[in-house]
């Protein structure tokens, strides 16, 4: 289920590391502020939505995907991202078609249970890189 996250719920404006999977099949690890990451997945200035890949539990950060809100509707602007679909499915996220660039970021639960998007940990980046290599090889 996609969930729109208002920008004011985000506390991180500092640079953090995220993964971006592009429609051409390339994956990049980028260091960016979260607002810049949102602009990468939606270069047309619209809203973005995020979805659960791995749930956060206690002090352990989870993983969320981030996509452009209108990517599935504006297929002329956002090409299919088949590799992202296989990667997200292999990581345990939703099995569906994705369009445009897709970012993977970390998240944790705030004191009041609110979702706080953040950068990926080293172990999360390593896991994503290993799974990406496997699904890219099979593509």
Short mmCIF file of C-alpha atoms in Angstrom, two decimals:
data_model
loop_
_atom_site.label_atom_id
_atom_site.label_comp_id
_atom_site.label_asym_id
_atom_site.label_seq_id
_atom_site.Cartn_x
_atom_site.Cartn_y
_atom_site.Cartn_z
CA UNK A 1 0.00 0.00 0.00
CA UNK A 2 1.40 3.37 -1.00
CA UNK A 3 1.35 6.04 1.63
CA UNK A 4 1.83 9.73 0.94
CA UNK A 5 4.19 11.31 3.45
CA UNK A 6 3.94 15.05 4.06
CA UNK A 7 7.32 16.74 4.00
CA UNK A 8 6.89 18.18 7.51
CA UNK A 9 7.04 14.64 8.98
CA UNK A 10 10.64 14.33 7.84
CA UNK A 11 13.30 15.40 10.27
CA UNK A 12 16.36 14.77 8.17
CA UNK A 13 17.64 17.54 5.93
CA UNK A 14 21.20 16.28 6.24
CA UNK A 15 22.89 14.18 3.61
CA UNK A 16 22.24 10.45 3.85
CA UNK A 17 22.76 7.45 1.57
CA UNK A 18 19.95 6.02 -0.50
CA UNK A 19 19.61 3.60 -3.40
CA UNK A 20 18.00 4.71 -6.67
CA UNK A 21 16.95 2.16 -9.31
CA UNK A 22 16.43 3.75 -12.72
CA UNK A 23 14.20 2.47 -15.53
CA UNK A 24 17.30 1.66 -17.61
CA UNK A 25 18.19 -1.00 -15.03
CA UNK A 26 21.06 0.87 -13.38
CA UNK A 27 21.25 1.17 -9.62
CA UNK A 28 23.06 4.02 -7.89
CA UNK A 29 23.92 4.60 -4.27
CA UNK A 30 23.47 8.31 -3.79
CA UNK A 31 24.20 10.69 -1.00
CA UNK A 32 21.51 13.34 -0.84
CA UNK A 33 19.10 15.19 1.40
CA UNK A 34 15.65 13.59 1.44
CA UNK A 35 14.05 16.47 -0.49
CA UNK A 36 16.66 16.04 -3.24
CA UNK A 37 15.88 12.31 -3.32
CA UNK A 38 12.19 13.12 -3.80
CA UNK A 39 13.14 15.30 -6.78
CA UNK A 40 15.18 12.43 -8.26
CA UNK A 41 12.17 10.08 -8.30
CA UNK A 42 9.75 12.81 -9.40
CA UNK A 43 11.65 15.32 -11.56
CA UNK A 44 8.37 16.96 -12.64
CA UNK A 45 7.84 18.48 -9.20
CA UNK A 46 4.87 16.41 -8.08
CA UNK A 47 4.31 14.51 -4.87
CA UNK A 48 5.94 11.23 -3.92
CA UNK A 49 4.62 8.23 -2.03
CA UNK A 50 6.43 5.61 -0.03
CA UNK A 51 5.72 1.98 0.77
CA UNK A 52 7.06 -0.66 3.15
CA UNK A 53 9.75 -3.08 2.03
CA UNK A 54 10.89 -4.20 5.52
CA UNK A 55 9.12 -3.10 8.67
CA UNK A 56 11.03 -1.22 11.38
CA UNK A 57 11.03 -2.99 14.71
CA UNK A 58 12.17 -1.36 17.93
CA UNK A 59 15.55 0.26 17.43
CA UNK A 60 16.07 -1.50 14.09
CA UNK A 61 15.43 0.65 11.02
CA UNK A 62 13.19 -0.65 8.27
CA UNK A 63 13.28 0.01 4.53
CA UNK A 64 10.78 1.90 2.41
CA UNK A 65 10.50 2.51 -1.31
CA UNK A 66 9.82 5.96 -2.69
CA UNK A 67 8.10 6.63 -6.05
CA UNK A 68 6.41 9.47 -7.91
CA UNK A 69 2.68 9.65 -7.11
CA UNK A 70 1.62 9.83 -10.76
CA UNK A 71 4.21 7.45 -12.24
CA UNK A 72 1.68 4.67 -12.89
CA UNK A 73 -0.72 7.08 -14.58
CA UNK A 74 1.77 9.14 -16.62
CA UNK A 75 3.57 6.29 -18.37
CA UNK A 76 4.70 8.64 -21.14
CA UNK A 77 6.83 10.49 -18.57
CA UNK A 78 7.80 7.51 -16.39
CA UNK A 79 9.01 4.44 -18.31
CA UNK A 80 8.50 0.94 -16.88
CA UNK A 81 11.08 -0.07 -14.29
CA UNK A 82 11.08 -3.86 -14.57
CA UNK A 83 14.28 -4.41 -12.61
CA UNK A 84 12.98 -2.36 -9.68
CA UNK A 85 9.92 -4.62 -9.58
CA UNK A 86 12.07 -7.75 -9.35
CA UNK A 87 14.35 -6.14 -6.76
CA UNK A 88 11.51 -4.98 -4.50
CA UNK A 89 9.80 -8.37 -4.77
CA UNK A 90 13.06 -10.18 -3.90
CA UNK A 91 13.54 -7.89 -0.88
CA UNK A 92 10.06 -8.83 0.39
CA UNK A 93 8.20 -5.71 -0.74
CA UNK A 94 5.02 -5.53 -2.84
CA UNK A 95 4.95 -7.49 -6.09
CA UNK A 96 3.76 -4.99 -8.68
CA UNK A 97 4.80 -3.00 -11.73
CA UNK A 98 6.82 0.16 -11.08
CA UNK A 99 7.35 3.14 -13.36
CA UNK A 100 10.08 5.77 -13.33
CA UNK A 101 12.95 5.89 -10.89
CA UNK A 102 12.43 4.20 -7.54
CA UNK A 103 14.40 5.03 -4.41
CA UNK A 104 14.97 2.87 -1.36
CA UNK A 105 15.54 4.59 1.95
CA UNK A 106 15.56 3.66 5.60
CA UNK A 107 12.95 4.58 8.15
CA UNK A 108 12.51 4.37 11.84
CA UNK A 109 9.67 4.97 14.23
CA UNK A 110 9.66 8.24 16.15
CA UNK A 111 8.84 8.59 19.83
CA UNK A 112 5.12 8.89 19.07
CA UNK A 113 5.18 6.09 16.48
CA UNK A 114 5.41 8.40 13.47
CA UNK A 115 7.46 7.33 10.45
CA UNK A 116 10.76 9.12 10.01
CA UNK A 117 12.51 8.52 6.70
CA UNK A 118 16.30 8.30 6.92
CA UNK A 119 19.33 7.00 5.07
CA UNK A 120 20.16 3.33 4.69
CA UNK A 121 22.53 1.55 7.07
CA UNK A 122 25.66 -0.17 5.75
CA UNK A 123 24.03 -3.58 6.20
CA UNK A 124 20.88 -2.47 4.34
CA UNK A 125 22.96 -1.12 1.43
CA UNK A 126 24.94 -4.35 1.35
CA UNK A 127 21.75 -6.45 1.27
CA UNK A 128 20.24 -4.33 -1.53
CA UNK A 129 23.47 -4.51 -3.55
CA UNK A 130 23.65 -8.30 -3.22
CA UNK A 131 20.00 -8.81 -4.18
CA UNK A 132 20.31 -6.32 -7.07
CA UNK A 133 23.32 -8.25 -8.43
CA UNK A 134 21.33 -11.49 -8.36
CA UNK A 135 18.20 -10.10 -10.04
CA UNK A 136 20.26 -8.10 -12.57
CA UNK A 137 22.14 -11.27 -13.54
CA UNK A 138 18.82 -13.09 -14.11
CA UNK A 139 17.36 -10.23 -16.21
#
